[in-house]
Amino acid sequence: MKDLFAEERGAALSSTEKSLMSSVLFAGTVCGQIAFGLSADILGRKVVCISTSSIMFVSALCASMSFNWEGVWGSFHMLVSCLFFLGLAIGGEYPLSASMASESADPEKSARRTSVVYSMMGVGQVISPLVTFILLSAGLAPGWAWRTTLLIGLIPVTITFFVRYGMQDSARFRAVAAQRTAGSVGATFRKYIFTLLGTGGSWLLYDIVTYGMGSFYGELSTKMGFGETVLDEARSTLFLQILCLPGWALCIFLLDWVGRKPTQLWGFLGMAVANGALWGYLLYFDDPESASSLWIKGSLLVVGRTLDGAFVGLSTYVIPGEFFPTAVRATFHGISAGLGKLGAVIGSGVFPLLIGSGEHLAFLFASAVCALGIIWTFVLVPNYNVNLLKERLREEQEEAQGNARQRLVRDSVSELEDGSHIRSEMLSFQSLSSPSRSHAGGDAEKGTGGKAQKDGKGHLPDIEEDATTLVSGSSRRDIAQRGISSGS
């Protein structure tokens, strides 16, 4: 989009303007990931999903109308403002999509289903440059090309909105949401603080590389000899993404075969090697006029990009969506993703400076960051399997059932206490209206040993016995089932 916008304006974007466009989008994404992740755990998945779809539609529509309206906004300033809100909506999709995919499947299938959701990003990364390439090849002006691409993107957003409007929150979330309190969230945060540092920190390091370089693939391809025009950049970007498609397909099955943490470790290692090899080749062996040189650089780019999306990108998305408890899953996934997009802001600010000083420096920096990601993952990211997820699901179900029974007992005691209070008021009224009845009532109360009297703790023993009887035998099963249904 940046290059097409510059073509439309008739003047190249400065490094500051390029960084601003990327950084504003990522800053909005960070805010959306944290804010909508927290909201999804409090308000429910459905409400927040509808909100993100609505914001995405409006902001993309407004961005496509970023013309130079005289006396109101310059096209650049309007576009940057719209990109922030577009990023806000995109950010909300991260914790929502991961949490909903994980909660809608059994532990054995959650990784695969979440991987399918994540792999759609690869499809989008092919469709976007494909649409741009087709529009430019058809002779459409650059300004209309990027606007039309944004408008075409509104089609799946609209479809998603209506699908989400008719959906319901998962039974697992509804059962757990009723138990969420500020104290329980605080205790969970303290328990998983180091795990959160692991998932968020590794995502931050990953996004420094993938978004820092991804935002400038067109410029990198030009500097590496793959073409000079915007059409050449669109062609090279499309070609690169198509070659990476098998990796996105592989990622659907990868986690079950390799494991979550090993996938991330191997991915960081492969990215470090591929980017390091590109740095060395560009510095010592590059020949821009040689066809073989272009093939070598292109192959290394494909390897690095495949390991990027299908390994590290996959694991950083899936692990926080699976591992954290249901009651705080969207919040913690949003925090992890927010730290990741903080890395995207860093990368989008650093990489233009590195590319301007020499593209080989960008690959050296990327290799060093990936090496740090290996260490971070090894130390802080949890190594878990399906058995742990099954055990956690069983614990959540048992806790929900136990809390439902406790609520039923409390409600039953409250109802019986209310009934006893009414009976006492009636006796008092009768004693005022009929002294003989008052005397008889007093004898009757003494005859029962004062059973209607409260004990030293202010309780009504007979009422609590009745409440216990209510939840015993077959009655207990019936009431518990009603409570669990209301809780879920």
CSV table of C-alpha atoms in Angstrom, one decimal:
chain,number,residue,atom,x,y,z
A,1,MET,CA,0.0,0.0,0.0
A,2,LYS,CA,2.8,2.4,0.9
A,3,ASP,CA,4.3,2.3,-2.6
A,4,LEU,CA,1.0,2.6,-4.4
A,5,PHE,CA,0.1,5.6,-2.2
A,6,ALA,CA,3.4,7.2,-3.1
A,7,GLU,CA,2.7,6.6,-6.8
A,8,GLU,CA,-0.6,8.2,-6.5
A,9,ARG,CA,0.8,11.2,-4.6
A,10,GLY,CA,3.6,11.7,-7.1
A,11,ALA,CA,6.3,11.9,-4.5
A,12,ALA,CA,8.2,9.1,-2.6
A,13,LEU,CA,7.4,8.6,1.0
A,14,SER,CA,10.1,9.5,3.4
A,15,SER,CA,11.4,6.9,5.8
A,16,THR,CA,9.5,8.7,8.6
A,17,GLU,CA,6.3,8.5,6.7
A,18,LYS,CA,6.7,4.8,5.9
A,19,SER,CA,7.5,4.0,9.5
A,20,LEU,CA,4.5,6.1,10.7
A,21,MET,CA,2.1,4.2,8.4
A,22,SER,CA,3.3,0.9,9.7
A,23,SER,CA,3.7,1.9,13.3
A,24,VAL,CA,0.2,3.5,13.6
A,25,LEU,CA,-1.4,0.3,12.3
A,26,PHE,CA,0.5,-1.8,14.7
A,27,ALA,CA,-0.1,0.6,17.6
A,28,GLY,CA,-3.8,0.2,17.0
A,29,THR,CA,-3.4,-3.5,16.8
A,30,VAL,CA,-1.7,-3.6,20.3
A,31,CYS,CA,-4.6,-1.6,21.8
A,32,GLY,CA,-7.2,-3.8,20.2
A,33,GLN,CA,-5.5,-7.1,21.3
A,34,ILE,CA,-5.4,-6.1,24.9
A,35,ALA,CA,-8.7,-4.1,25.1
A,36,PHE,CA,-10.8,-6.6,23.2
A,37,GLY,CA,-9.1,-9.6,24.8
A,38,LEU,CA,-10.1,-8.3,28.2
A,39,SER,CA,-13.6,-7.4,27.1
A,40,ALA,CA,-14.1,-10.9,25.6
A,41,ASP,CA,-13.6,-12.5,29.0
A,42,ILE,CA,-15.9,-10.1,30.7
A,43,LEU,CA,-18.7,-9.4,28.1
A,44,GLY,CA,-18.5,-12.6,26.2
A,45,ARG,CA,-17.1,-13.7,22.8
A,46,LYS,CA,-20.1,-12.9,20.6
A,47,VAL,CA,-20.6,-9.2,21.6
A,48,VAL,CA,-16.9,-8.4,21.1
A,49,CYS,CA,-16.7,-10.3,17.8
A,50,ILE,CA,-19.6,-8.2,16.4
A,51,SER,CA,-17.8,-5.1,17.6
A,52,THR,CA,-14.5,-5.8,15.9
A,53,SER,CA,-16.2,-6.7,12.6
A,54,SER,CA,-18.1,-3.4,12.7
A,55,ILE,CA,-15.1,-1.3,13.5
A,56,MET,CA,-13.1,-3.1,10.8
A,57,PHE,CA,-15.8,-2.4,8.2
A,58,VAL,CA,-16.1,1.3,8.9
A,59,SER,CA,-12.4,2.0,9.2
A,60,ALA,CA,-11.5,0.1,6.0
A,61,LEU,CA,-14.3,1.9,4.2
A,62,CYS,CA,-13.1,5.3,5.5
A,63,ALA,CA,-9.4,4.5,4.6
A,64,SER,CA,-10.5,3.8,1.0
A,65,MET,CA,-11.9,7.3,0.8
A,66,SER,CA,-8.7,9.0,2.0
A,67,PHE,CA,-8.6,11.6,-0.7
A,68,ASN,CA,-7.1,15.0,-0.3
A,69,TRP,CA,-10.2,16.8,0.8
A,70,GLU,CA,-9.2,20.5,0.7
A,71,GLY,CA,-9.6,22.3,4.0
A,72,VAL,CA,-10.3,19.2,6.0
A,73,TRP,CA,-7.7,16.4,5.9
A,74,GLY,CA,-4.8,15.7,3.8
A,75,SER,CA,-5.0,12.2,2.3
A,76,PHE,CA,-2.0,11.0,4.2
A,77,HIS,CA,-3.3,12.2,7.6
A,78,MET,CA,-6.7,10.7,7.0
A,79,LEU,CA,-5.3,7.4,5.9
A,80,VAL,CA,-3.0,7.2,9.0
A,81,SER,CA,-6.0,8.0,11.2
A,82,CYS,CA,-8.1,5.2,9.6
A,83,LEU,CA,-5.2,2.7,9.8
A,84,PHE,CA,-5.2,3.1,13.6
A,85,PHE,CA,-8.8,2.0,13.9
A,86,LEU,CA,-8.3,-0.7,11.3
A,87,GLY,CA,-5.5,-2.0,13.5
A,88,LEU,CA,-7.7,-1.8,16.5
A,89,ALA,CA,-10.2,-4.2,15.0
A,90,ILE,CA,-7.5,-6.5,13.6
A,91,GLY,CA,-6.0,-6.7,17.0
A,92,GLY,CA,-9.2,-7.8,18.5
A,93,GLU,CA,-9.4,-10.7,16.1
A,94,TYR,CA,-6.3,-12.3,17.5
A,95,PRO,CA,-7.5,-13.3,21.0
A,96,LEU,CA,-11.1,-13.8,19.9
A,97,SER,CA,-10.3,-16.2,17.0
A,98,ALA,CA,-7.8,-18.2,19.0
A,99,SER,CA,-10.0,-18.5,22.1
A,100,MET,CA,-13.1,-19.4,20.1
A,101,ALA,CA,-11.3,-22.0,18.0
A,102,SER,CA,-9.7,-23.6,21.1
A,103,GLU,CA,-12.9,-23.7,23.2
A,104,SER,CA,-15.1,-25.1,20.4
A,105,ALA,CA,-13.0,-28.3,20.1
A,106,ASP,CA,-11.9,-31.2,22.3
A,107,PRO,CA,-8.3,-31.0,23.6
A,108,GLU,CA,-7.3,-33.6,21.0
A,109,LYS,CA,-8.5,-31.4,18.2
A,110,SER,CA,-8.0,-27.9,19.6
A,111,ALA,CA,-4.5,-27.4,18.1
A,112,ARG,CA,-5.6,-28.5,14.7
A,113,ARG,CA,-8.7,-26.3,14.6
A,114,THR,CA,-6.7,-23.3,15.9
A,115,SER,CA,-4.1,-24.0,13.3
A,116,VAL,CA,-6.7,-24.0,10.5
A,117,VAL,CA,-7.8,-20.6,11.7
A,118,TYR,CA,-4.3,-19.3,11.7
A,119,SER,CA,-3.5,-20.8,8.3
A,120,MET,CA,-6.2,-18.6,6.8
A,121,MET,CA,-3.7,-15.8,7.3
A,122,GLY,CA,-1.5,-17.4,4.7
A,123,VAL,CA,-4.4,-17.5,2.2
A,124,GLY,CA,-5.0,-13.8,2.9
A,125,GLN,CA,-1.3,-13.0,2.2
A,126,VAL,CA,-1.7,-14.6,-1.2
A,127,ILE,CA,-5.1,-13.0,-2.1
A,128,SER,CA,-4.0,-9.5,-1.2
A,129,PRO,CA,-1.0,-9.2,-3.6
A,130,LEU,CA,-2.9,-11.2,-6.2
A,131,VAL,CA,-5.8,-8.7,-6.2
A,132,THR,CA,-3.3,-5.8,-6.4
A,133,PHE,CA,-1.3,-7.5,-9.2
A,134,ILE,CA,-4.5,-8.1,-11.2
A,135,LEU,CA,-5.7,-4.5,-10.8
A,136,LEU,CA,-2.3,-3.1,-11.8
A,137,SER,CA,-2.0,-5.4,-14.7
A,138,ALA,CA,-5.4,-4.3,-15.9
A,139,GLY,CA,-4.1,-0.8,-16.1
A,140,LEU,CA,-5.9,0.6,-13.0
A,141,ALA,CA,-4.2,3.7,-11.5
A,142,PRO,CA,-2.2,3.0,-8.3
A,143,GLY,CA,-4.5,5.1,-6.2
A,144,TRP,CA,-7.5,3.2,-7.3
A,145,ALA,CA,-5.7,-0.1,-7.0
A,146,TRP,CA,-5.1,0.1,-3.3
A,147,ARG,CA,-8.5,1.5,-2.6
A,148,THR,CA,-10.2,-1.2,-4.5
A,149,THR,CA,-8.2,-3.8,-2.7
A,150,LEU,CA,-9.4,-2.4,0.6
A,151,LEU,CA,-13.0,-2.4,-0.6
A,152,ILE,CA,-12.8,-6.0,-1.8
A,153,GLY,CA,-11.6,-6.9,1.7
A,154,LEU,CA,-14.9,-5.7,3.0
A,155,ILE,CA,-16.7,-8.7,1.4
A,156,PRO,CA,-15.4,-11.4,3.9
A,157,VAL,CA,-15.8,-8.8,6.8
A,158,THR,CA,-19.5,-8.5,5.9
A,159,ILE,CA,-20.0,-12.2,5.7
A,160,THR,CA,-18.2,-12.7,9.0
A,161,PHE,CA,-20.4,-10.1,10.7
A,162,PHE,CA,-23.7,-11.9,9.9
A,163,VAL,CA,-22.2,-15.3,10.8
A,164,ARG,CA,-21.1,-14.0,14.2
A,165,TYR,CA,-24.5,-12.3,14.8
A,166,GLY,CA,-26.1,-15.7,14.9
A,167,MET,CA,-23.5,-17.5,16.9
A,168,GLN,CA,-23.5,-18.2,20.7
A,169,ASP,CA,-20.7,-18.3,23.2
A,170,SER,CA,-19.3,-21.8,23.8
A,171,ALA,CA,-20.7,-23.9,26.7
A,172,ARG,CA,-17.3,-24.1,28.2
A,173,PHE,CA,-17.0,-20.3,28.4
A,174,ARG,CA,-20.5,-19.8,29.8
A,175,ALA,CA,-19.8,-22.4,32.5
A,176,VAL,CA,-16.6,-20.7,33.6
A,177,ALA,CA,-17.6,-17.1,33.1
A,178,ALA,CA,-20.0,-17.1,36.0
A,179,GLN,CA,-17.1,-17.9,38.4
A,180,ARG,CA,-14.8,-15.1,37.2
A,181,THR,CA,-14.0,-12.6,39.9
A,182,ALA,CA,-11.3,-9.9,40.3
A,183,GLY,CA,-9.6,-12.1,43.0
A,184,SER,CA,-9.6,-15.2,40.8
A,185,VAL,CA,-8.1,-13.2,37.9
A,186,GLY,CA,-5.4,-11.8,40.1
A,187,ALA,CA,-4.5,-15.2,41.5
A,188,THR,CA,-4.3,-16.7,37.9
A,189,PHE,CA,-2.1,-13.8,36.8
A,190,ARG,CA,0.3,-14.4,39.6
A,191,LYS,CA,0.3,-18.2,38.9
A,192,TYR,CA,1.0,-17.8,35.2
A,193,ILE,CA,3.2,-14.6,35.1
A,194,PHE,CA,6.3,-16.4,33.9
A,195,THR,CA,4.4,-18.3,31.3
A,196,LEU,CA,2.9,-15.0,30.1
A,197,LEU,CA,6.4,-13.6,29.8
A,198,GLY,CA,7.3,-16.6,27.8
A,199,THR,CA,4.5,-16.4,25.3
A,200,GLY,CA,4.5,-12.7,25.1
A,201,GLY,CA,8.2,-12.3,24.9
A,202,SER,CA,8.7,-14.9,22.2
A,203,TRP,CA,5.9,-13.3,20.2
A,204,LEU,CA,7.5,-9.9,20.5
A,205,LEU,CA,10.8,-11.2,19.2
A,206,TYR,CA,9.1,-13.0,16.3
A,207,ASP,CA,7.1,-10.0,15.3
A,208,ILE,CA,10.2,-7.7,15.3
A,209,VAL,CA,11.4,-9.9,12.4
A,210,THR,CA,8.3,-11.0,10.6
A,211,TYR,CA,6.5,-7.6,10.5
A,212,GLY,CA,9.7,-5.5,10.4
A,213,MET,CA,10.7,-7.4,7.2
A,214,GLY,CA,7.3,-8.2,5.9
A,215,SER,CA,6.3,-4.5,5.8
A,216,PHE,CA,9.2,-3.8,3.5
A,217,TYR,CA,9.4,-7.0,1.3
A,218,GLY,CA,8.6,-4.9,-1.7
A,219,GLU,CA,11.5,-2.5,-1.1
A,220,LEU,CA,13.8,-5.4,-0.2
A,221,SER,CA,13.0,-7.2,-3.4
A,222,THR,CA,13.8,-4.1,-5.4
A,223,LYS,CA,17.1,-3.6,-3.6
A,224,MET,CA,17.9,-7.3,-4.1
A,225,GLY,CA,17.3,-7.1,-7.9
A,226,PHE,CA,13.8,-8.5,-8.3
A,227,GLY,CA,12.4,-5.4,-10.1
A,228,GLU,CA,11.9,-1.7,-9.7
A,229,THR,CA,8.3,-0.8,-10.5
A,230,VAL,CA,5.3,-1.2,-8.2
A,231,LEU,CA,4.1,-4.0,-10.6
A,232,ASP,CA,7.4,-5.8,-10.2
A,233,GLU,CA,7.1,-5.5,-6.4
A,234,ALA,CA,3.6,-6.8,-6.4
A,235,ARG,CA,4.7,-9.7,-8.7
A,236,SER,CA,7.7,-10.7,-6.5
A,237,THR,CA,5.6,-10.4,-3.3
A,238,LEU,CA,2.9,-12.6,-4.8
A,239,PHE,CA,5.4,-15.2,-6.1
A,240,LEU,CA,7.0,-15.3,-2.6
A,241,GLN,CA,3.7,-15.9,-0.8
A,242,ILE,CA,2.6,-18.6,-3.3
A,243,LEU,CA,5.8,-20.5,-2.7
A,244,CYS,CA,5.1,-20.3,1.0
A,245,LEU,CA,1.6,-21.8,0.7
A,246,PRO,CA,2.8,-25.4,1.3
A,247,GLY,CA,4.2,-24.3,4.6
A,248,TRP,CA,0.9,-22.9,5.7
A,249,ALA,CA,-0.8,-26.2,4.8
A,250,LEU,CA,1.8,-28.1,6.7
A,251,CYS,CA,1.2,-26.0,9.8
A,252,ILE,CA,-2.3,-27.5,10.2
A,253,PHE,CA,-0.7,-30.9,11.1
A,254,LEU,CA,2.6,-29.7,12.5
A,255,LEU,CA,1.8,-29.2,16.1
A,256,ASP,CA,0.3,-32.7,16.6
A,257,TRP,CA,3.4,-34.3,14.9
A,258,VAL,CA,6.2,-32.2,16.4
A,259,GLY,CA,4.7,-30.7,19.6
A,260,ARG,CA,4.0,-27.0,20.5
A,261,LYS,CA,7.3,-25.9,22.1
A,262,PRO,CA,9.6,-28.0,19.7
A,263,THR,CA,7.8,-26.4,16.7
A,264,GLN,CA,8.7,-22.9,18.0
A,265,LEU,CA,12.3,-23.9,18.8
A,266,TRP,CA,12.9,-25.4,15.4
A,267,GLY,CA,11.3,-22.4,13.7
A,268,PHE,CA,13.4,-19.8,15.4
A,269,LEU,CA,16.5,-21.9,14.6
A,270,GLY,CA,15.6,-22.2,11.0
A,271,MET,CA,14.9,-18.4,10.7
A,272,ALA,CA,18.2,-17.6,12.4
A,273,VAL,CA,20.1,-19.8,9.9
A,274,ALA,CA,18.2,-18.5,6.8
A,275,ASN,CA,18.5,-14.9,7.6
A,276,GLY,CA,22.2,-15.3,8.6
A,277,ALA,CA,22.8,-17.0,5.3
A,278,LEU,CA,21.2,-14.2,3.4
A,279,TRP,CA,23.3,-11.6,5.3
A,280,GLY,CA,26.5,-13.5,4.4
A,281,TYR,CA,25.5,-14.0,0.8
A,282,LEU,CA,24.6,-10.4,0.2
A,283,LEU,CA,27.7,-9.1,1.9
A,284,TYR,CA,30.3,-11.4,0.2
A,285,PHE,CA,28.9,-13.2,-2.8
A,286,ASP,CA,26.0,-11.2,-4.3
A,287,ASP,CA,25.9,-10.5,-8.0
A,288,PRO,CA,22.8,-8.6,-9.0
A,289,GLU,CA,23.3,-9.3,-12.7
A,290,SER,CA,23.4,-13.1,-12.2
A,291,ALA,CA,20.3,-15.2,-12.6
A,292,SER,CA,21.7,-17.8,-10.2
A,293,SER,CA,22.2,-15.2,-7.6
A,294,LEU,CA,18.6,-14.2,-7.8
A,295,TRP,CA,17.6,-17.8,-7.4
A,296,ILE,CA,19.8,-18.3,-4.3
A,297,LYS,CA,18.4,-15.2,-2.7
A,298,GLY,CA,14.8,-16.1,-3.6
A,299,SER,CA,15.2,-19.6,-2.2
A,300,LEU,CA,16.6,-18.4,1.1
A,301,LEU,CA,13.8,-15.9,1.4
A,302,VAL,CA,11.2,-18.6,0.8
A,303,VAL,CA,12.8,-20.9,3.4
A,304,GLY,CA,12.9,-18.1,5.9
A,305,ARG,CA,9.3,-17.0,5.2
A,306,THR,CA,8.0,-20.6,5.4
A,307,LEU,CA,9.7,-21.2,8.8
A,308,ASP,CA,8.4,-17.9,9.8
A,309,GLY,CA,4.7,-18.5,9.3
A,310,ALA,CA,4.3,-22.3,9.5
A,311,PHE,CA,6.5,-22.8,12.6
A,312,VAL,CA,7.1,-19.8,14.9
A,313,GLY,CA,4.0,-17.8,13.8
A,314,LEU,CA,1.8,-20.8,14.3
A,315,SER,CA,3.2,-21.7,17.8
A,316,THR,CA,3.1,-18.2,19.2
A,317,TYR,CA,-0.6,-18.0,18.1
A,318,VAL,CA,-1.7,-21.4,19.3
A,319,ILE,CA,0.1,-21.8,22.7
A,320,PRO,CA,-1.5,-18.9,24.5
A,321,GLY,CA,-4.9,-19.9,23.0
A,322,GLU,CA,-4.6,-23.4,24.4
A,323,PHE,CA,-2.6,-23.2,27.5
A,324,PHE,CA,-4.2,-20.5,29.7
A,325,PRO,CA,-7.4,-21.2,31.6
A,326,THR,CA,-10.7,-20.5,29.9
A,327,ALA,CA,-11.8,-17.7,32.3
A,328,VAL,CA,-8.7,-15.6,31.3
A,329,ARG,CA,-7.8,-17.1,27.9
A,330,ALA,CA,-8.7,-14.2,25.7
A,331,THR,CA,-7.1,-11.7,28.1
A,332,PHE,CA,-3.8,-13.5,28.3
A,333,HIS,CA,-3.8,-14.2,24.6
A,334,GLY,CA,-4.5,-10.5,24.0
A,335,ILE,CA,-1.6,-9.5,26.3
A,336,SER,CA,0.7,-12.0,24.5
A,337,ALA,CA,-0.3,-10.8,21.1
A,338,GLY,CA,-0.1,-7.2,22.3
A,339,LEU,CA,3.5,-7.7,23.3
A,340,GLY,CA,4.0,-9.3,19.9
A,341,LYS,CA,2.7,-6.2,18.1
A,342,LEU,CA,4.9,-4.0,20.3
A,343,GLY,CA,7.7,-6.0,18.5
A,344,ALA,CA,6.0,-5.1,15.2
A,345,VAL,CA,6.2,-1.4,16.1
A,346,ILE,CA,9.8,-1.8,16.9
A,347,GLY,CA,10.6,-3.7,13.8
A,348,SER,CA,8.7,-1.3,11.5
A,349,GLY,CA,10.7,1.5,13.0
A,350,VAL,CA,14.1,-0.2,12.9
A,351,PHE,CA,14.1,-2.0,9.5
A,352,PRO,CA,13.7,1.1,7.3
A,353,LEU,CA,16.9,2.5,8.9
A,354,LEU,CA,18.7,-0.8,8.4
A,355,ILE,CA,17.6,-1.2,4.8
A,356,GLY,CA,18.6,2.3,4.1
A,357,SER,CA,22.1,1.6,5.3
A,358,GLY,CA,22.3,-1.7,3.4
A,359,GLU,CA,19.8,-4.6,3.1
A,360,HIS,CA,22.4,-7.1,4.4
A,361,LEU,CA,22.2,-5.4,7.8
A,362,ALA,CA,18.5,-6.1,8.0
A,363,PHE,CA,19.1,-9.8,7.7
A,364,LEU,CA,21.9,-9.8,10.2
A,365,PHE,CA,19.6,-8.1,12.7
A,366,ALA,CA,16.8,-10.6,12.0
A,367,SER,CA,19.2,-13.5,12.6
A,368,ALA,CA,20.3,-12.1,15.9
A,369,VAL,CA,16.8,-11.6,17.1
A,370,CYS,CA,15.8,-15.1,16.1
A,371,ALA,CA,18.8,-16.5,18.1
A,372,LEU,CA,17.5,-14.6,21.1
A,373,GLY,CA,14.1,-16.2,20.5
A,374,ILE,CA,15.6,-19.7,20.8
A,375,ILE,CA,16.9,-18.9,24.2
A,376,TRP,CA,13.7,-17.2,25.4
A,377,THR,CA,11.5,-20.1,24.2
A,378,PHE,CA,13.7,-22.7,25.8
A,379,VAL,CA,13.6,-21.0,29.2
A,380,LEU,CA,10.1,-19.6,29.5
A,381,VAL,CA,7.7,-21.2,27.1
A,382,PRO,CA,5.8,-24.2,28.6
A,383,ASN,CA,6.2,-27.7,27.2
A,384,TYR,CA,2.8,-29.4,27.4
A,385,ASN,CA,0.6,-32.0,25.6
A,386,VAL,CA,-3.0,-33.0,25.2
A,387,ASN,CA,-3.1,-34.8,28.5
A,388,LEU,CA,-2.5,-31.6,30.4
A,389,LEU,CA,-5.3,-29.9,28.4
A,390,LYS,CA,-7.7,-32.8,29.3
A,391,GLU,CA,-6.8,-32.5,33.0
A,392,ARG,CA,-7.4,-28.8,33.0
A,393,LEU,CA,-10.8,-29.2,31.2
A,394,ARG,CA,-11.8,-31.8,33.8
A,395,GLU,CA,-10.8,-29.4,36.6
A,396,GLU,CA,-12.8,-26.6,35.1
A,397,GLN,CA,-15.9,-28.8,34.8
A,398,GLU,CA,-15.6,-30.1,38.3
A,399,GLU,CA,-15.2,-26.6,39.7
A,400,ALA,CA,-18.2,-25.4,37.7
A,401,GLN,CA,-20.4,-28.2,39.1
A,402,GLY,CA,-19.2,-27.6,42.6
A,403,ASN,CA,-19.9,-23.9,42.5
A,404,ALA,CA,-23.3,-24.7,41.0
A,405,ARG,CA,-24.2,-26.9,44.0
A,406,GLN,CA,-23.0,-24.3,46.4
A,407,ARG,CA,-25.2,-21.7,44.8
A,408,LEU,CA,-28.1,-24.0,45.0
A,409,VAL,CA,-27.6,-24.6,48.7
A,410,ARG,CA,-27.3,-20.8,49.4
A,411,ASP,CA,-30.4,-20.1,47.4
A,412,SER,CA,-32.3,-22.9,49.2
A,413,VAL,CA,-31.2,-21.6,52.6
A,414,SER,CA,-32.2,-18.1,51.6
A,415,GLU,CA,-35.7,-19.2,50.4
A,416,LEU,CA,-36.3,-21.2,53.6
A,417,GLU,CA,-35.2,-18.3,55.8
A,418,ASP,CA,-37.5,-16.0,53.9
A,419,GLY,CA,-40.3,-18.5,54.5
A,420,SER,CA,-39.5,-18.7,58.3
A,421,HIS,CA,-39.6,-14.9,58.5
A,422,ILE,CA,-43.0,-14.8,57.0
A,423,ARG,CA,-44.3,-17.5,59.4
A,424,SER,CA,-42.9,-15.5,62.4
A,425,GLU,CA,-44.6,-12.3,61.2
A,426,MET,CA,-47.9,-14.2,60.9
A,427,LEU,CA,-47.5,-15.6,64.4
A,428,SER,CA,-46.8,-12.1,65.7
A,429,PHE,CA,-49.9,-10.8,64.0
A,430,GLN,CA,-52.0,-13.6,65.4
A,431,SER,CA,-50.7,-13.0,68.9
A,432,LEU,CA,-51.7,-9.3,68.7
A,433,SER,CA,-55.2,-10.1,67.4
A,434,SER,CA,-55.8,-13.1,69.8
A,435,PRO,CA,-54.1,-13.2,73.2
A,436,SER,CA,-55.2,-16.8,73.7
A,437,ARG,CA,-53.6,-17.8,70.4
A,438,SER,CA,-50.4,-16.0,71.5
A,439,HIS,CA,-50.3,-18.0,74.7
A,440,ALA,CA,-50.9,-21.2,72.8
A,441,GLY,CA,-48.3,-20.3,70.2
A,442,GLY,CA,-45.7,-19.6,73.0
A,443,ASP,CA,-46.4,-23.0,74.6
A,444,ALA,CA,-46.1,-24.7,71.2
A,445,GLU,CA,-42.8,-23.0,70.7
A,446,LYS,CA,-41.5,-24.1,74.1
A,447,GLY,CA,-42.7,-27.6,73.3
A,448,THR,CA,-40.5,-27.7,70.3
A,449,GLY,CA,-37.5,-26.8,72.3
A,450,GLY,CA,-37.3,-23.4,70.8
A,451,LYS,CA,-36.4,-24.9,67.4
A,452,ALA,CA,-37.5,-21.7,65.7
A,453,GLN,CA,-35.0,-19.7,67.7
A,454,LYS,CA,-31.7,-18.8,66.2
A,455,ASP,CA,-28.6,-20.4,67.6
A,456,GLY,CA,-25.6,-18.5,69.0
A,457,LYS,CA,-24.2,-17.9,65.5
A,458,GLY,CA,-27.5,-16.3,64.2
A,459,HIS,CA,-28.4,-19.3,62.1
A,460,LEU,CA,-31.6,-21.3,61.9
A,461,PRO,CA,-30.6,-25.0,62.4
A,462,ASP,CA,-33.9,-26.4,61.2
A,463,ILE,CA,-33.7,-24.4,58.0
A,464,GLU,CA,-30.1,-25.5,57.3
A,465,GLU,CA,-31.1,-29.1,57.9
A,466,ASP,CA,-34.0,-28.6,55.4
A,467,ALA,CA,-31.6,-27.1,52.9
A,468,THR,CA,-29.3,-30.0,53.2
A,469,THR,CA,-32.2,-32.4,52.7
A,470,LEU,CA,-33.1,-30.5,49.5
A,471,VAL,CA,-29.7,-31.4,47.9
A,472,SER,CA,-29.6,-35.0,49.0
A,473,GLY,CA,-30.6,-38.2,47.2
A,474,SER,CA,-32.5,-37.8,43.9
A,475,SER,CA,-33.4,-34.2,44.7
A,476,ARG,CA,-29.7,-33.3,44.8
A,477,ARG,CA,-29.2,-34.7,41.3
A,478,ASP,CA,-32.2,-32.8,39.9
A,479,ILE,CA,-31.2,-29.5,41.5
A,480,ALA,CA,-27.6,-29.8,40.5
A,481,GLN,CA,-28.5,-30.4,36.9
A,482,ARG,CA,-30.7,-27.3,36.9
A,483,GLY,CA,-27.9,-25.3,38.5
A,484,ILE,CA,-25.3,-26.5,36.0
A,485,SER,CA,-27.6,-25.7,33.1
A,486,SER,CA,-28.2,-22.2,34.5
A,487,GLY,CA,-24.4,-21.8,35.0
A,488,SER,CA,-23.6,-22.9,31.5
